[in-house]
mmCIF file of C-alpha atoms and ligand atoms in Angstrom:
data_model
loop_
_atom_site.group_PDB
_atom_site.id
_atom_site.type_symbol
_atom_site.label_atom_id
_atom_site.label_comp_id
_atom_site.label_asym_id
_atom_site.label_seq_id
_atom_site.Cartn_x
_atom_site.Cartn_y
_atom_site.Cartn_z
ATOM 1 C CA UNK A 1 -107.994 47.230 -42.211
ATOM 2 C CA UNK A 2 -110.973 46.094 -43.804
ATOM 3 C CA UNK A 3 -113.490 48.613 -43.194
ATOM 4 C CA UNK A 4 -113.433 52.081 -44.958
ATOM 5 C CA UNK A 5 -112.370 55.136 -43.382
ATOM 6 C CA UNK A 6 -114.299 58.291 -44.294
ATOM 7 C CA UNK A 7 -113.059 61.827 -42.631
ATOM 8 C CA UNK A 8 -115.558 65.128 -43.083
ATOM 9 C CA UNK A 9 -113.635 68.317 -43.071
ATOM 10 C CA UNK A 10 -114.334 72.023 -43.524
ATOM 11 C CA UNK A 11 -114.881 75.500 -41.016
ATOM 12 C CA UNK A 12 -117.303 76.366 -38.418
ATOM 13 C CA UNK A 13 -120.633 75.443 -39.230
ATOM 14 C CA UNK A 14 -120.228 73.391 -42.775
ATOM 15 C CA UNK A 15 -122.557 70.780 -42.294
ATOM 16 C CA UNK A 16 -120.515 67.704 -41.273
ATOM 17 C CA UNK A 17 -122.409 66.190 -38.435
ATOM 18 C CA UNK A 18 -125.772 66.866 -40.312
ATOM 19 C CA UNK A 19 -123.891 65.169 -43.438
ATOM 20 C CA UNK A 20 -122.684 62.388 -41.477
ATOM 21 C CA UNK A 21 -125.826 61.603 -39.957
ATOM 22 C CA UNK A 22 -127.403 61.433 -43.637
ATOM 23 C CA UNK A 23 -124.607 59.366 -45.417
ATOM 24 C CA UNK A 24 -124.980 56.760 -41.713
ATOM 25 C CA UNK A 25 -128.406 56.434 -42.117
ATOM 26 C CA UNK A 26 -127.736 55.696 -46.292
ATOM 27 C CA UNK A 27 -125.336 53.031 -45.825
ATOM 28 C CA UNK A 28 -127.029 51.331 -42.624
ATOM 29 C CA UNK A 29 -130.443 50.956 -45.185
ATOM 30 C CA UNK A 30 -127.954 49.320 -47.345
ATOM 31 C CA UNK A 31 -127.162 47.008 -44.258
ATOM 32 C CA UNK A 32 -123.293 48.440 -44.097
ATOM 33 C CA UNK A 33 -122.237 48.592 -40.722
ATOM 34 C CA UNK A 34 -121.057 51.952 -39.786
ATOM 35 C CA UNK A 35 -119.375 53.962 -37.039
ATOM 36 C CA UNK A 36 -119.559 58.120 -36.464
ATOM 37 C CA UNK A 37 -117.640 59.603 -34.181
ATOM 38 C CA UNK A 38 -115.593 62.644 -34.073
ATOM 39 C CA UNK A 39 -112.714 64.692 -32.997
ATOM 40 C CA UNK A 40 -111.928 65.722 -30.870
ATOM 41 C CA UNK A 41 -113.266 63.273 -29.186
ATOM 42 C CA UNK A 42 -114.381 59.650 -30.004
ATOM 43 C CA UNK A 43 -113.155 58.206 -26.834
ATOM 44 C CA UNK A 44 -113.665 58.964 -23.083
ATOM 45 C CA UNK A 45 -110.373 60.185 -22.423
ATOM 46 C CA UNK A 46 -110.207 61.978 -25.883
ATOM 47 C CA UNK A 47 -113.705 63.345 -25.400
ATOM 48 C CA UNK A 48 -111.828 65.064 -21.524
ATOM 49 C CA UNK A 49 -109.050 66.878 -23.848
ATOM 50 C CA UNK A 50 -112.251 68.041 -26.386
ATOM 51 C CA UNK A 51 -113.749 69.334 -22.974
ATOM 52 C CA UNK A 52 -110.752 71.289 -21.940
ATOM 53 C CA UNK A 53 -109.712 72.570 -24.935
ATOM 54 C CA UNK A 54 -112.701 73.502 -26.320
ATOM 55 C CA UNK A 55 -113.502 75.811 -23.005
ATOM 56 C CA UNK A 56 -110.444 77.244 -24.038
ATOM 57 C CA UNK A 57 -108.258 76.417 -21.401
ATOM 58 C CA UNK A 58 -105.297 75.772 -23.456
ATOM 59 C CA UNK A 59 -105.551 78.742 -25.585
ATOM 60 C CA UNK A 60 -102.979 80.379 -23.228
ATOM 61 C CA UNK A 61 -100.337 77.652 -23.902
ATOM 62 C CA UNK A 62 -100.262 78.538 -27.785
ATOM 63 C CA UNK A 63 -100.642 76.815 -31.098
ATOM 64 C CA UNK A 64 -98.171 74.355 -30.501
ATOM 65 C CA UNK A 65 -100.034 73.042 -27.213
ATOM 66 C CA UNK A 66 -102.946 72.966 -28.493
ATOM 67 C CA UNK A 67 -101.573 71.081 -31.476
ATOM 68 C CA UNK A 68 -100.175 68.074 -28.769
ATOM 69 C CA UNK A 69 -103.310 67.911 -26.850
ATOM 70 C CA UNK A 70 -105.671 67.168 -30.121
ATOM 71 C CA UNK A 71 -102.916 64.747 -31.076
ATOM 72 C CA UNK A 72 -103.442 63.319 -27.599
ATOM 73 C CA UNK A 73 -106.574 63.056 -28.414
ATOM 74 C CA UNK A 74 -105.944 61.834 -31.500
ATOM 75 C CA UNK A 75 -104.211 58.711 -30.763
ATOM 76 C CA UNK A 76 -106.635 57.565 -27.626
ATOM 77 C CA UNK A 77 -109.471 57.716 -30.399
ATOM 78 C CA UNK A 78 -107.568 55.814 -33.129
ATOM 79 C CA UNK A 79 -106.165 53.396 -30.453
ATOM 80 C CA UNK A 80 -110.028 52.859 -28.322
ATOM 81 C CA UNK A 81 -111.946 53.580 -31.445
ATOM 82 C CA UNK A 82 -111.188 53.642 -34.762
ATOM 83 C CA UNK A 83 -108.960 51.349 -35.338
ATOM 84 C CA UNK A 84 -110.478 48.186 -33.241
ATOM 85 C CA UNK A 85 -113.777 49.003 -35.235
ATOM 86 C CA UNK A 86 -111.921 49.115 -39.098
ATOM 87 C CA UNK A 87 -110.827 45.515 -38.022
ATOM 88 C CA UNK A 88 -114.146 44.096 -37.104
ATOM 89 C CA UNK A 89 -115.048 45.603 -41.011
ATOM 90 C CA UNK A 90 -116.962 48.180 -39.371
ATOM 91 C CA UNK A 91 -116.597 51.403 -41.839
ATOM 92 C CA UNK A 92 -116.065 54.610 -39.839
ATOM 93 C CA UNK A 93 -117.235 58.291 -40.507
ATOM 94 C CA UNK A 94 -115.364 60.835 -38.793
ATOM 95 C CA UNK A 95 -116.030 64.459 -38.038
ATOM 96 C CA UNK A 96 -113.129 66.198 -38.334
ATOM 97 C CA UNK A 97 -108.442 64.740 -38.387
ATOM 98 C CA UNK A 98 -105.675 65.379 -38.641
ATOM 99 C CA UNK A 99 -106.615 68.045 -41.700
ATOM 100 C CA UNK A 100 -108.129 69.902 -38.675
ATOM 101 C CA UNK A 101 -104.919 70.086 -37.200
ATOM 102 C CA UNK A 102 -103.126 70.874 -40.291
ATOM 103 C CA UNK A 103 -105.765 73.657 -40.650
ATOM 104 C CA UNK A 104 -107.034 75.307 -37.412
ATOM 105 C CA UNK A 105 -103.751 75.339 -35.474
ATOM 106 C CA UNK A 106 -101.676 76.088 -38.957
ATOM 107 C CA UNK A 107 -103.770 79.004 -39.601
ATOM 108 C CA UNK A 108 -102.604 80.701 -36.428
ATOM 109 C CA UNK A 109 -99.300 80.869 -38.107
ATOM 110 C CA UNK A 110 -97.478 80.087 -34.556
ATOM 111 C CA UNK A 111 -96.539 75.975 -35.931
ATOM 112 C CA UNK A 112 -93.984 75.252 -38.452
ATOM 113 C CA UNK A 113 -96.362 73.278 -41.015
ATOM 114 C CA UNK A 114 -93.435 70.471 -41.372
ATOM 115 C CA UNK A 115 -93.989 70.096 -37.494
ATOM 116 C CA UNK A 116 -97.307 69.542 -37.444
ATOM 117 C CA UNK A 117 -96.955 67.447 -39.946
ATOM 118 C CA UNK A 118 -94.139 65.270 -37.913
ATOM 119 C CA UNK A 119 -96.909 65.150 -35.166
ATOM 120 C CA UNK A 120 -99.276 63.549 -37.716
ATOM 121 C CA UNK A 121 -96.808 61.238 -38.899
ATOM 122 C CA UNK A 122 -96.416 59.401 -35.642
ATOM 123 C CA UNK A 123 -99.683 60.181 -34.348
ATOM 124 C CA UNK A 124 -101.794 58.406 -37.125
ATOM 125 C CA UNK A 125 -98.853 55.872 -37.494
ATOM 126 C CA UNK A 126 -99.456 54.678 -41.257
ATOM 127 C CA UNK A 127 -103.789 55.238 -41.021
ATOM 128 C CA UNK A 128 -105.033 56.877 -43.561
ATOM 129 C CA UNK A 129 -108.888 58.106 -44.076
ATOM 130 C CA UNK A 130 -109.572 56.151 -47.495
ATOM 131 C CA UNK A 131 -111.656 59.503 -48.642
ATOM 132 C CA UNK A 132 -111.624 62.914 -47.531
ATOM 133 C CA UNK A 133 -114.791 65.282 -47.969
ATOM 134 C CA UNK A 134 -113.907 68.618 -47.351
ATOM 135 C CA UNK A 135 -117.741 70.814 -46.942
ATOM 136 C CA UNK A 136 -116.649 74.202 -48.384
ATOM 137 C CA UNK A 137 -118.629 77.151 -47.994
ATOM 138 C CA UNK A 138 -117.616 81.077 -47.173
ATOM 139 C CA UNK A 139 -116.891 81.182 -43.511
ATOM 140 C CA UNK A 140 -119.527 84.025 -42.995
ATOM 141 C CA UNK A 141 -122.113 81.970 -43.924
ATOM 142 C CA UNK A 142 -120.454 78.563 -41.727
ATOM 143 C CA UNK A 143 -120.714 80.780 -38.536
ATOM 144 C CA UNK A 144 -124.021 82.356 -39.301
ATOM 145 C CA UNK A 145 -125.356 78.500 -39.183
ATOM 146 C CA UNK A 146 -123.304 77.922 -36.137
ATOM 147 C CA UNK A 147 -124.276 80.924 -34.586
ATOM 148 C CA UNK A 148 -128.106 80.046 -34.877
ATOM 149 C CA UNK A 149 -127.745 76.595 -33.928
ATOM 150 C CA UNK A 150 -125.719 77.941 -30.679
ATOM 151 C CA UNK A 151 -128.154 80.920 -29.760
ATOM 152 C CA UNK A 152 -131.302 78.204 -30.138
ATOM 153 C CA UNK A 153 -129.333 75.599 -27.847
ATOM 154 C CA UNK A 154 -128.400 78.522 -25.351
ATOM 155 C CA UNK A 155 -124.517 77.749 -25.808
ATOM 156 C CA UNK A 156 -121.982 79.841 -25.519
ATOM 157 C CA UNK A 157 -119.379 81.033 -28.318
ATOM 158 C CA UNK A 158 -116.850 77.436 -28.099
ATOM 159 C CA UNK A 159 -112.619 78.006 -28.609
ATOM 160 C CA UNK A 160 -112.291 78.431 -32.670
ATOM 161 C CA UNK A 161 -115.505 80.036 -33.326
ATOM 162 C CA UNK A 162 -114.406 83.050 -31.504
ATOM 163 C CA UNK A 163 -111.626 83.575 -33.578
ATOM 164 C CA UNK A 164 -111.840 86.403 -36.163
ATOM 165 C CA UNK A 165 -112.689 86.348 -40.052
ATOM 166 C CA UNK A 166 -109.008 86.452 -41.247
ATOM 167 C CA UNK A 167 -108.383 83.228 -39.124
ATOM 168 C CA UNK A 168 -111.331 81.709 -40.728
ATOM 169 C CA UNK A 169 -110.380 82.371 -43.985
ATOM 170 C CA UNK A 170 -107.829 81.288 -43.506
ATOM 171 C CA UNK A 171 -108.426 77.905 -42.754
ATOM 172 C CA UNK A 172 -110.621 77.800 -45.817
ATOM 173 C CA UNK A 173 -107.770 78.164 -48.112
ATOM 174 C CA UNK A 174 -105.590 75.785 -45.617
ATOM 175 C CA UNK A 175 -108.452 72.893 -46.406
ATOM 176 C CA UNK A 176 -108.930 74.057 -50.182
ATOM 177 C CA UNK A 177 -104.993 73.810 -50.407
ATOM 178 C CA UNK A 178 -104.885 70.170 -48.623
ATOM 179 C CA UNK A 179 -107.256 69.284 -51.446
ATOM 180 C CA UNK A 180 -105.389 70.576 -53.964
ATOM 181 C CA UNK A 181 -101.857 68.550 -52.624
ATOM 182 C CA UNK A 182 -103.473 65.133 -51.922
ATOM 183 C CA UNK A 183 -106.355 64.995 -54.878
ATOM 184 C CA UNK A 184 -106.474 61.228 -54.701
ATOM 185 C CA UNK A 185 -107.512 61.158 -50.854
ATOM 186 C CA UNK A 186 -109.457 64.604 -50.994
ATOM 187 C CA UNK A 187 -113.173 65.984 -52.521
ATOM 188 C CA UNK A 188 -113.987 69.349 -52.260
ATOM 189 C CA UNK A 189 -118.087 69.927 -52.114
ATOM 190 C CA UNK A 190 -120.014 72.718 -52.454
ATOM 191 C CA UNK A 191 -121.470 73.519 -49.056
ATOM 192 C CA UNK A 192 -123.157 76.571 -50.043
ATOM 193 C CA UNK A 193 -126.317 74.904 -50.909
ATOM 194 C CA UNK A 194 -129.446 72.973 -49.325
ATOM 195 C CA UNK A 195 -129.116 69.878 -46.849
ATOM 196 C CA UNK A 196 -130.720 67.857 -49.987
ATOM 197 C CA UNK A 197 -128.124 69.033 -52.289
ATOM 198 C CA UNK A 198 -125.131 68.280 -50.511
ATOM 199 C CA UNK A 199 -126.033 64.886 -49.522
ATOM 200 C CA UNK A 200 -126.473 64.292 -53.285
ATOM 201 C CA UNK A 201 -123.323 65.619 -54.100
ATOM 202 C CA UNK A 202 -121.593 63.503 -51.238
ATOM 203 C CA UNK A 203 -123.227 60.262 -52.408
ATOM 204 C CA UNK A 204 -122.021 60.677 -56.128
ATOM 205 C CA UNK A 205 -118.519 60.742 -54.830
ATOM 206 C CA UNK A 206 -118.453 57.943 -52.582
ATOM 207 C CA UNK A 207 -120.596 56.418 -55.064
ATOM 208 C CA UNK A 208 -117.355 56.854 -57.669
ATOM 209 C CA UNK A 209 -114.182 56.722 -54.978
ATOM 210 C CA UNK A 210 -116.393 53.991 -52.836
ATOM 211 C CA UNK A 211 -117.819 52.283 -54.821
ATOM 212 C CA UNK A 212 -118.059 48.616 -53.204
ATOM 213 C CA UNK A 213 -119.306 50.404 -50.322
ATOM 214 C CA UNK A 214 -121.980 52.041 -51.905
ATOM 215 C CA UNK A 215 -122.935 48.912 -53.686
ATOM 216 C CA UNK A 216 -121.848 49.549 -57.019
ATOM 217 C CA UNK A 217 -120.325 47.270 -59.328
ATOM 218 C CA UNK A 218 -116.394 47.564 -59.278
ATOM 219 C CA UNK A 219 -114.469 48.758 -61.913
ATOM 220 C CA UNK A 220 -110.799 48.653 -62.769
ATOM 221 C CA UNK A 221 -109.879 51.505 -60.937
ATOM 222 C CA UNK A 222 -111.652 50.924 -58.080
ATOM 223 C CA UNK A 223 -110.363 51.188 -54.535
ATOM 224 C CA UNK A 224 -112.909 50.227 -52.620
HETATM 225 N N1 T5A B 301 -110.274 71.535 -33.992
HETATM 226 C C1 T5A B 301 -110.579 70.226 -34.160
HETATM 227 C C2 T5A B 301 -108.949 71.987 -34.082
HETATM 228 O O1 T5A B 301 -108.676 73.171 -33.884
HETATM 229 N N2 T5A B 301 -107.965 71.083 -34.350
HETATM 230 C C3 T5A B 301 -108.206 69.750 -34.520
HETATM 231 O O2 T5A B 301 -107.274 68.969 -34.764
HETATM 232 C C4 T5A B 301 -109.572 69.298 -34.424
HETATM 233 C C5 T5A B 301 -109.884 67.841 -34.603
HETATM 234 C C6 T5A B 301 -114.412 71.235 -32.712
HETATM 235 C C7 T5A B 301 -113.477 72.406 -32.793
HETATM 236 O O3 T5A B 301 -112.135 71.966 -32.647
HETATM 237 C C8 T5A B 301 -111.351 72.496 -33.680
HETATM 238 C C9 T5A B 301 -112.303 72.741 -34.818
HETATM 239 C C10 T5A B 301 -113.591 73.122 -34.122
HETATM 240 O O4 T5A B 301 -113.582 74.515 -33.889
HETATM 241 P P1 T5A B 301 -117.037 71.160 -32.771
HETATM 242 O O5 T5A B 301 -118.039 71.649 -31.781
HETATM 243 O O6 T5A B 301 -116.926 69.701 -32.992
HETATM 244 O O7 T5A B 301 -115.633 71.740 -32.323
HETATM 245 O O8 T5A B 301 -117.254 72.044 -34.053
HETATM 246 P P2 T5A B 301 -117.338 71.717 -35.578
HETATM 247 O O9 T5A B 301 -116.557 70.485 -35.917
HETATM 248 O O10 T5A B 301 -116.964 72.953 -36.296
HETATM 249 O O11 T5A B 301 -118.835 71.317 -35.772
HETATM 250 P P3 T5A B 301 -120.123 72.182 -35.987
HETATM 251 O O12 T5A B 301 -121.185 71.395 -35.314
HETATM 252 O O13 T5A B 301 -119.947 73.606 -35.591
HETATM 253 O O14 T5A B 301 -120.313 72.194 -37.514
HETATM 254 P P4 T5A B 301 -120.781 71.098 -38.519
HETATM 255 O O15 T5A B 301 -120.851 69.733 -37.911
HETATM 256 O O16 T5A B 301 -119.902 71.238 -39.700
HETATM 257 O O17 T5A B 301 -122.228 71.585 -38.926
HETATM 258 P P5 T5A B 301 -123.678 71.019 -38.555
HETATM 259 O O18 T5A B 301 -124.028 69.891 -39.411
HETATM 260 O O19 T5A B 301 -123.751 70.841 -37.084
HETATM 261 O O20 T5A B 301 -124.535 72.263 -39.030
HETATM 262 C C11 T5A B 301 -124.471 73.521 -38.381
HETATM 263 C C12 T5A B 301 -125.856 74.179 -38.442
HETATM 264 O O21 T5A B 301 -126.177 74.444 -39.797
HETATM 265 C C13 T5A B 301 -127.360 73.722 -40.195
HETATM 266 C C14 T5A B 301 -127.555 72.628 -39.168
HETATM 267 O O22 T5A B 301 -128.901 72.262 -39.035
HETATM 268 C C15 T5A B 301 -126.991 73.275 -37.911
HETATM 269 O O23 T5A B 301 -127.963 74.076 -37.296
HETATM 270 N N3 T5A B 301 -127.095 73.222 -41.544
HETATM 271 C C16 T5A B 301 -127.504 73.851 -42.655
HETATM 272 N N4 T5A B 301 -128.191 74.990 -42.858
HETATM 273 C C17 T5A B 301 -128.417 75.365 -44.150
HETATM 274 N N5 T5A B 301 -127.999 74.646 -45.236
HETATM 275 C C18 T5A B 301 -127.294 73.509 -45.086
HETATM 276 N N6 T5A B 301 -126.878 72.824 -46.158
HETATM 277 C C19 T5A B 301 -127.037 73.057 -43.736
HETATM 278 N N7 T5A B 301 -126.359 71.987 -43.227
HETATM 279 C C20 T5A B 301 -126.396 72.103 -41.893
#
């Protein structure tokens, strides 16, 4: 695959798509051609499983359900998206994997962690995200920002949001503890700060893991 492959993890309200929009606009100055997209999602029949599950219909089927139907999803967006546009040297950024799923419906405790993990296996079927940037902040603080972005749009309260604090602590330390396995794949940034800062912080590690694609000059280790 010749274009780079950039996931954005992290809870409720971290600042991914508002990251991802910043780090797009960086590299497309730069004249790097670059795809967002998200999951779930990223592909119309991926983006009819968000719809569903994220209305919570398929809350009532359990963890493990839920777990199949975003690796559904998962595989229509790698098949119609991501993977067509990492051959044509496109680099993609991508809100939210297979962490996600390793996170959100491990945290409910109901999935055997080596299952989901079989799931993943064959879903993603050798693809790999080149870098990982897991947004960190303290969940209150995540759903406070998604909680004023929601009551200004007029939404309503989606799936996961709803859940309560222990859940979403939970998937902090899930994400913190992904980071901690795979260090080589993963960065954990502070998202406890301003827009401003966390861009800055994002660019010095591409800048250092990426660094063809940010336009630096290459250096022995580099994997870019
Ligand atoms: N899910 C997903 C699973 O359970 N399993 C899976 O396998 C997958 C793939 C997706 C849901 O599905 C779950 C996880 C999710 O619950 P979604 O609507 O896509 O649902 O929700 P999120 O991915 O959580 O996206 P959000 O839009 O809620 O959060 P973001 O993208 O992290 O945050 P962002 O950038 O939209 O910012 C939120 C608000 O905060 C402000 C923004 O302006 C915005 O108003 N903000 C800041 N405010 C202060 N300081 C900063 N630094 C700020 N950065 C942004």
């Amino acid at each position: 695959m010749a274009g780079k492959f950039i996931t954005f993890e992290g809870g409720e309200g971290a600042g991914k798509s508002t990251q991802i929009a910043r780090l797009k606009s960086r590299l497309e100055r730069m004249g790097k051609t670059i795809l967002a997209t998200r999951e779930p999602g990223g592909s119309p029949y991926a983006e009819d499983i968000r719809a569903f599950i994220l209305a919570g219909n398929a809350k009532p089927l359990g963890a493990f359900a839920e777990a199949l139907l975003f690796t559904a999803a998962r595989i229509d967006h790698i098949d119609h998206t991501i993977a067509p546009a990492l051959r044509a040297e496109t680099h993609v950024l991508c809100d939210r994997f297979a962490d996600s799923t390793r996170a959100y419906q491990g945290a409910s405790g109901e999935v055997e962690p080596a299952l989901i993990r079989s799931l993943e296996r064959a879903a993603l079927n050798g693809l790999r995200p080149d870098l990982t940037l897991i947004l960190d902040l303290p969940p209150e603080t995540g759903l406070a920002r998604a909680g004023a972005r929601r009551e200004t749009r007029s939404e309503e309260i989606d799936r996961f949001e709803a859940e309560d604090l222990t859940f979403h602590r939970k998937l902090r330390e899930t994400f913190l503890a992904i980071a901690r396995t795979e260090p080589d794949r993963c960065a954990v940034i502070d998202a406890d700060r301003s827009a401003d800062d966390v861009e800055g912080a994002i660019w010095e590690i591409v800048s250092s893991q990426l660094p063809r694609l940010a336009g630096q000059r290459e250096r022995n280790a580099d994997v870019a």
